Amino acid sequence: MRFEHETLPQRVHFAAGEARAAIRSEVARLAGSRVMVIAAPAEADLAKSVAADVPVVVHHDDVVMHVPVETAQRARRAADDHGVDVLLCVGGGSTTGLAKAVALTTGLPIVAVPTTYAGSEATGVWGLTQDGAKTTGVDPRVLPRAIIYDAALTLSLPVPLSVASGLNALAHCVDSMWAPHTDPLDQALALEGIRALAAGLPDVVADPAGLAGRERLLYGAYLSALAFSSAGSGLHHKICHVLGGRYDVPHAQTHAVVLPYVLAFNSPAVPDVEHRIADAFAADSALDGLQRLRRAVDAPTALRDHGLPEYAVEDAVPAILEAAPADNPRPVTGAAVRRLLRAAWEGSDPAVTGK
């Protein structure tokens, strides 16, 4: 066994009902006196409530999915105009992504308060979209200094979106098992993340107002992001970044749909990894375990249901081939990508992509 693994410097608060106190503590730790709160309109009231004890100079709600460059520029100007010294983001992946875009050019510290299971808060990965192309990178400036996980803040997240977001986190875990820089620690985190998410998703569906299932999802999302941050983007994420950037399809639902098709495609080439994923699902095979979970939670099943045009099945192929990792467990060919996209667009049996 031989590998190098970098652990990211970050504080994590995990406690239901304690977001407001934790935010106060972290802003004080950063000596923040001019806080910019970033939250989409749907989370504006929540953000004002949890930020009530810190010196806020501006509330910024211009949040757009996939973080268009123009949106990032407006947020950077707002931070500069108000002399901001701390960024506080409250919301999902798009909100965290916008805070990262500001930090990327300003170096301002971020305190992240996630209300979904996107996992962006635990990585140094940033993403910006321009002219139909999504560009991603890694920079230590965008890693939030602190994360505040409060399951009570996720109670208003509707069950269908909770399911899609949780499966997005699960995709981080699965991709991390064979991503370009994966190591044994990444895989251990990913497998524990799979177990937590596979337990938490049915709990949230059965009891949307309960905290136990939502805490499991936050825990699993954090583990998934730690694994993904180190392991890097595998084929699954490269496909979803192309689809999101070019066709503006919803992030979580796209990941939720594409996941079983990439799992079916890659897993036959790495049977040892496939067996470990299957064990994490307590199933006979990795794909069986994932599909059993997806049926139990009524997961999204077809990209056409979420706005992907049919012409994308062909149109996206060159960009995906260009982005695909060179060391993917199986060779990524044009024919394979077309077959995978067609099946995911239609919502047909994922097993066809493994043949």
Coordinates of C-alpha atoms in Angstrom, one line a residue:
M1 CA 0.0 0.0 0.0
R2 CA 1.5 3.3 -1.1
F3 CA -0.3 6.6 -1.5
E4 CA -0.3 10.3 -0.6
H5 CA -3.4 11.9 0.9
E6 CA -4.0 15.5 1.7
T7 CA -6.5 16.4 4.5
L8 CA -8.2 19.8 4.1
P9 CA -8.1 22.4 6.9
Q10 CA -11.7 23.1 7.9
R11 CA -13.8 23.3 11.1
V12 CA -17.1 21.3 11.1
H13 CA -20.0 22.0 13.5
F14 CA -22.6 19.3 13.4
A15 CA -25.6 19.8 15.7
A16 CA -29.4 20.2 15.0
G17 CA -30.8 23.5 16.1
E18 CA -27.5 25.2 16.8
A19 CA -26.7 27.0 13.5
R20 CA -27.3 30.5 14.8
A21 CA -24.8 30.1 17.7
A22 CA -22.3 28.3 15.6
I23 CA -22.4 31.1 13.0
R24 CA -21.9 33.7 15.7
S25 CA -18.9 31.7 17.0
E26 CA -17.3 31.3 13.6
V27 CA -17.7 34.9 12.4
A28 CA -16.1 36.0 15.7
R29 CA -13.3 33.5 15.2
L30 CA -12.6 35.1 11.8
A31 CA -12.9 38.6 13.3
G32 CA -15.6 39.4 10.9
S33 CA -17.2 42.8 11.1
R34 CA -18.7 43.2 7.7
V35 CA -20.5 40.0 6.7
M36 CA -22.0 39.4 3.2
V37 CA -24.9 36.8 3.4
I38 CA -25.4 34.9 0.2
A39 CA -28.7 33.1 0.0
A40 CA -31.2 32.5 -2.8
P41 CA -34.7 34.1 -2.4
A42 CA -36.2 30.9 -1.2
E43 CA -33.7 30.8 1.8
A44 CA -33.7 34.6 2.4
D45 CA -35.8 34.5 5.6
L46 CA -33.9 31.5 6.9
A47 CA -30.6 33.2 6.3
K48 CA -31.7 36.4 8.1
S49 CA -32.8 34.3 11.0
V50 CA -29.6 32.3 11.5
A51 CA -27.4 35.4 10.8
A52 CA -29.2 37.6 13.3
D53 CA -26.3 37.8 15.7
V54 CA -23.5 38.8 13.2
P55 CA -22.7 42.2 11.6
V56 CA -24.3 41.8 8.2
V57 CA -23.7 44.7 5.7
V58 CA -25.4 43.1 2.7
H59 CA -27.8 40.3 1.9
H60 CA -27.2 39.0 -1.7
D61 CA -29.8 36.8 -3.3
D62 CA -28.7 36.9 -7.0
V63 CA -28.1 33.1 -7.1
V64 CA -28.2 31.2 -10.3
M65 CA -27.7 27.5 -11.0
H66 CA -24.3 26.5 -12.4
V67 CA -22.9 29.9 -11.4
P68 CA -22.7 31.9 -14.6
V69 CA -19.7 34.1 -14.9
E70 CA -21.9 37.2 -15.0
T71 CA -23.6 36.2 -11.8
A72 CA -20.2 35.8 -10.1
Q73 CA -19.1 39.2 -11.3
R74 CA -22.1 40.9 -9.8
A75 CA -21.5 39.2 -6.4
R76 CA -17.9 40.2 -6.5
R77 CA -18.8 43.8 -7.1
A78 CA -21.3 43.7 -4.2
A79 CA -18.7 42.3 -1.9
D80 CA -16.2 45.1 -2.9
D81 CA -18.8 47.8 -2.8
H82 CA -19.7 46.9 0.8
G83 CA -16.2 46.3 2.1
V84 CA -17.0 42.7 3.0
D85 CA -14.6 40.7 5.2
V86 CA -16.5 37.4 5.7
L87 CA -18.9 35.5 3.3
L88 CA -21.7 33.6 4.9
C89 CA -23.6 31.3 2.5
V90 CA -26.8 29.6 3.4
G91 CA -28.4 27.2 0.9
G92 CA -27.6 24.5 -1.6
G93 CA -24.8 23.9 -4.0
S94 CA -25.5 26.9 -6.2
T95 CA -25.3 29.3 -3.2
T96 CA -22.1 27.7 -2.0
G97 CA -20.7 27.9 -5.5
L98 CA -21.4 31.6 -5.7
A99 CA -19.6 32.2 -2.4
K100 CA -16.7 30.3 -3.8
A101 CA -16.7 32.3 -7.0
V102 CA -16.3 35.5 -4.8
A103 CA -13.6 33.9 -2.7
L104 CA -11.7 32.8 -5.7
T105 CA -10.8 36.3 -6.7
T106 CA -11.0 38.1 -3.3
G107 CA -9.6 35.5 -0.9
L108 CA -12.5 36.3 1.5
P109 CA -13.2 33.5 4.1
I110 CA -16.4 31.5 3.8
V111 CA -18.6 30.2 6.5
A112 CA -20.9 27.6 4.8
V113 CA -24.4 26.6 6.1
P114 CA -25.7 23.9 3.8
T115 CA -29.5 23.3 3.5
T116 CA -29.1 20.5 0.9
Y117 CA -26.8 17.5 0.5
A118 CA -24.7 18.9 -2.3
G119 CA -21.4 18.6 -0.5
S120 CA -19.7 21.6 -2.2
E121 CA -19.1 23.1 1.3
A122 CA -16.5 20.4 2.0
T123 CA -14.3 20.8 -1.1
G124 CA -11.9 23.3 -2.6
V125 CA -13.6 22.8 -6.0
W126 CA -15.1 25.7 -7.8
G127 CA -17.2 25.9 -11.0
L128 CA -18.3 28.6 -13.4
T129 CA -20.4 28.5 -16.5
Q130 CA -19.9 30.7 -19.6
D131 CA -21.2 30.3 -23.2
G132 CA -22.6 26.8 -22.5
A133 CA -19.4 25.4 -21.0
K134 CA -18.8 24.7 -17.3
T135 CA -15.3 25.1 -16.1
T136 CA -14.1 23.7 -12.8
G137 CA -10.9 24.0 -10.8
V138 CA -9.4 23.5 -7.4
D139 CA -8.1 26.4 -5.3
P140 CA -7.5 26.5 -1.5
R141 CA -9.0 30.0 -1.4
V142 CA -12.5 28.6 -2.1
L143 CA -12.6 26.0 0.7
P144 CA -14.9 27.3 3.4
R145 CA -13.1 27.9 6.7
A146 CA -16.1 26.4 8.5
I147 CA -19.2 24.3 7.8
I148 CA -22.2 24.4 10.0
Y149 CA -24.4 21.3 9.6
D150 CA -27.8 21.8 11.2
A151 CA -30.3 19.1 10.1
A152 CA -33.2 21.3 11.3
L153 CA -32.4 23.7 8.4
T154 CA -33.1 20.9 5.9
L155 CA -36.6 20.2 7.1
S156 CA -38.2 22.5 4.5
L157 CA -36.4 20.7 1.7
P158 CA -39.2 18.8 -0.2
V159 CA -38.8 15.0 -0.2
P160 CA -38.3 14.8 -4.0
L161 CA -35.5 17.3 -3.9
S162 CA -34.1 15.7 -0.8
V163 CA -33.9 12.4 -2.7
A164 CA -32.2 14.0 -5.7
S165 CA -29.8 15.8 -3.6
G166 CA -29.0 12.7 -1.5
L167 CA -28.4 10.7 -4.7
N168 CA -26.1 13.5 -5.9
A169 CA -24.1 12.9 -2.7
L170 CA -24.2 9.2 -3.4
A171 CA -22.7 9.9 -6.9
H172 CA -19.7 11.6 -5.2
C173 CA -19.2 8.4 -3.2
V174 CA -19.4 6.0 -6.2
D175 CA -17.3 8.2 -8.5
S176 CA -14.6 8.5 -5.7
M177 CA -14.1 4.7 -5.8
W178 CA -12.4 4.9 -9.2
A179 CA -11.7 8.6 -9.8
P180 CA -8.2 9.6 -11.1
H181 CA -6.6 10.3 -7.7
T182 CA -8.5 7.9 -5.4
D183 CA -6.6 6.2 -2.6
P184 CA -7.6 3.9 0.3
L185 CA -8.7 6.7 2.5
D186 CA -11.0 8.2 -0.1
Q187 CA -12.5 4.8 -0.7
A188 CA -13.1 4.2 3.0
L189 CA -14.8 7.6 3.3
A190 CA -16.9 6.8 0.2
L191 CA -18.0 3.5 1.4
E192 CA -19.1 4.8 4.8
G193 CA -20.9 7.6 2.9
I194 CA -22.8 5.1 0.9
R195 CA -23.9 3.3 4.0
A196 CA -25.1 6.5 5.6
L197 CA -26.9 7.8 2.5
A198 CA -28.5 4.4 1.8
A199 CA -29.9 4.4 5.3
G200 CA -30.9 8.1 5.5
L201 CA -32.7 8.4 2.2
P202 CA -35.5 5.9 3.0
D203 CA -35.8 7.5 6.5
V204 CA -36.4 11.0 5.0
V205 CA -39.0 9.6 2.6
A206 CA -40.8 7.8 5.4
D207 CA -40.6 10.6 8.0
P208 CA -39.9 14.0 6.3
A209 CA -40.2 15.9 9.6
G210 CA -37.8 13.6 11.4
L211 CA -34.2 14.7 12.1
A212 CA -32.5 11.3 12.2
G213 CA -32.7 10.6 8.5
R214 CA -31.7 14.1 7.6
E215 CA -28.7 13.9 9.9
R216 CA -27.6 10.7 8.2
L217 CA -27.9 12.5 4.9
L218 CA -25.8 15.4 6.0
Y219 CA -23.2 13.0 7.5
G220 CA -23.1 11.0 4.3
A221 CA -22.9 14.1 2.2
Y222 CA -19.9 15.4 4.2
L223 CA -18.1 12.1 3.8
S224 CA -18.9 11.9 0.1
A225 CA -17.5 15.4 -0.4
L226 CA -14.3 14.6 1.5
A227 CA -13.7 11.6 -0.7
F228 CA -14.6 13.4 -3.9
S229 CA -12.3 16.4 -3.0
S230 CA -9.3 14.1 -2.8
A231 CA -10.2 11.6 -5.4
G232 CA -11.2 14.1 -8.1
S233 CA -13.8 14.0 -10.8
G234 CA -14.5 10.6 -12.4
L235 CA -16.6 9.9 -15.5
H236 CA -19.9 10.5 -13.8
H237 CA -19.1 14.0 -12.9
K238 CA -17.5 14.8 -16.2
I239 CA -20.8 13.8 -17.9
C240 CA -22.9 15.8 -15.6
H241 CA -20.8 18.9 -15.8
V242 CA -21.1 18.8 -19.6
L243 CA -24.9 18.3 -19.4
G244 CA -25.3 21.0 -16.8
G245 CA -23.2 23.6 -18.5
R246 CA -24.4 23.1 -22.1
Y247 CA -28.1 22.4 -21.5
D248 CA -28.8 24.1 -18.1
V249 CA -30.4 21.0 -16.6
P250 CA -30.9 20.8 -12.8
H251 CA -27.8 19.7 -11.0
A252 CA -29.1 17.2 -8.4
Q253 CA -31.6 15.5 -10.7
T254 CA -29.1 15.1 -13.5
H255 CA -26.6 13.4 -11.1
A256 CA -29.4 11.2 -9.7
V257 CA -30.4 10.0 -13.1
V258 CA -27.0 9.4 -14.6
L259 CA -25.5 7.6 -11.6
P260 CA -26.8 4.0 -12.2
Y261 CA -25.7 4.2 -15.9
V262 CA -22.1 5.1 -15.1
L263 CA -22.1 2.5 -12.3
A264 CA -23.3 -0.2 -14.7
F265 CA -20.7 0.9 -17.3
N266 CA -17.7 1.0 -15.0
S267 CA -18.3 -1.7 -12.4
P268 CA -17.7 -4.8 -14.5
A269 CA -14.1 -3.6 -15.2
V270 CA -13.2 -3.3 -11.5
P271 CA -14.8 -6.3 -9.8
D272 CA -13.1 -5.8 -6.4
V273 CA -14.4 -2.2 -6.2
E274 CA -17.8 -3.4 -7.4
H275 CA -17.9 -6.0 -4.5
R276 CA -17.1 -3.3 -1.9
I277 CA -19.8 -1.0 -3.2
A278 CA -22.2 -4.0 -3.1
D279 CA -21.3 -4.7 0.5
A280 CA -21.9 -1.1 1.4
F281 CA -25.4 -1.4 0.0
A282 CA -25.8 -4.9 1.6
A283 CA -26.7 -6.2 -1.8
D284 CA -25.6 -9.0 -4.2
S285 CA -24.3 -6.4 -6.7
A286 CA -23.6 -2.7 -6.6
L287 CA -26.2 -2.0 -9.3
D288 CA -28.8 -4.1 -7.6
G289 CA -28.2 -2.2 -4.4
L290 CA -28.4 1.1 -6.0
Q291 CA -31.5 0.3 -8.0
R292 CA -33.2 -1.2 -4.9
L293 CA -32.6 2.1 -3.1
R294 CA -33.7 4.2 -6.0
R295 CA -37.0 2.3 -6.2
A296 CA -37.6 2.7 -2.5
V297 CA -37.3 6.4 -2.6
D298 CA -38.9 7.0 -6.0
A299 CA -35.8 8.5 -7.6
P300 CA -35.7 10.5 -10.8
T301 CA -35.4 8.1 -13.7
A302 CA -35.0 9.9 -17.1
L303 CA -33.1 12.9 -18.2
R304 CA -35.9 13.9 -20.6
D305 CA -38.1 14.5 -17.6
H306 CA -35.7 17.2 -16.4
G307 CA -35.3 19.3 -19.5
L308 CA -32.5 17.6 -21.5
P309 CA -33.4 17.8 -25.2
E310 CA -33.1 14.7 -27.2
Y311 CA -30.5 16.2 -29.6
A312 CA -28.1 16.3 -26.6
V313 CA -27.7 12.5 -26.8
E314 CA -25.6 13.1 -29.9
D315 CA -24.6 16.7 -29.4
A316 CA -22.9 16.2 -26.0
V317 CA -20.7 13.2 -27.1
P318 CA -17.6 15.1 -28.3
A319 CA -17.5 17.3 -25.1
I320 CA -17.8 14.2 -22.9
L321 CA -15.1 12.4 -24.8
E322 CA -12.8 15.4 -24.3
A323 CA -13.6 15.6 -20.6
A324 CA -13.5 11.9 -19.7
P325 CA -10.6 10.7 -17.5
A326 CA -7.9 8.9 -19.4
D327 CA -7.7 6.3 -16.7
N328 CA -11.4 5.5 -16.4
P329 CA -11.9 1.8 -15.6
R330 CA -13.3 1.2 -19.1
P331 CA -12.3 2.9 -22.3
V332 CA -14.8 5.7 -23.0
T333 CA -15.8 5.6 -26.7
G334 CA -18.3 7.6 -28.7
A335 CA -20.5 4.6 -29.1
A336 CA -20.4 3.9 -25.3
V337 CA -21.3 7.5 -24.4
R338 CA -24.2 7.5 -27.0
R339 CA -25.6 4.3 -25.5
L340 CA -25.3 5.6 -22.0
L341 CA -26.9 9.0 -22.8
R342 CA -29.7 7.4 -24.8
A343 CA -30.5 5.0 -21.9
A344 CA -30.3 7.8 -19.3
W345 CA -32.5 10.1 -21.5
E346 CA -35.1 7.4 -21.9
G347 CA -34.8 6.0 -18.4
S348 CA -34.3 2.5 -19.7
D349 CA -32.6 -0.4 -17.9
P350 CA -29.1 0.8 -16.8
A351 CA -27.7 -2.8 -17.3
V352 CA -27.5 -2.1 -21.1
T353 CA -24.6 0.3 -20.5
G354 CA -22.6 -2.4 -18.8
K355 CA -22.6 -4.6 -21.9

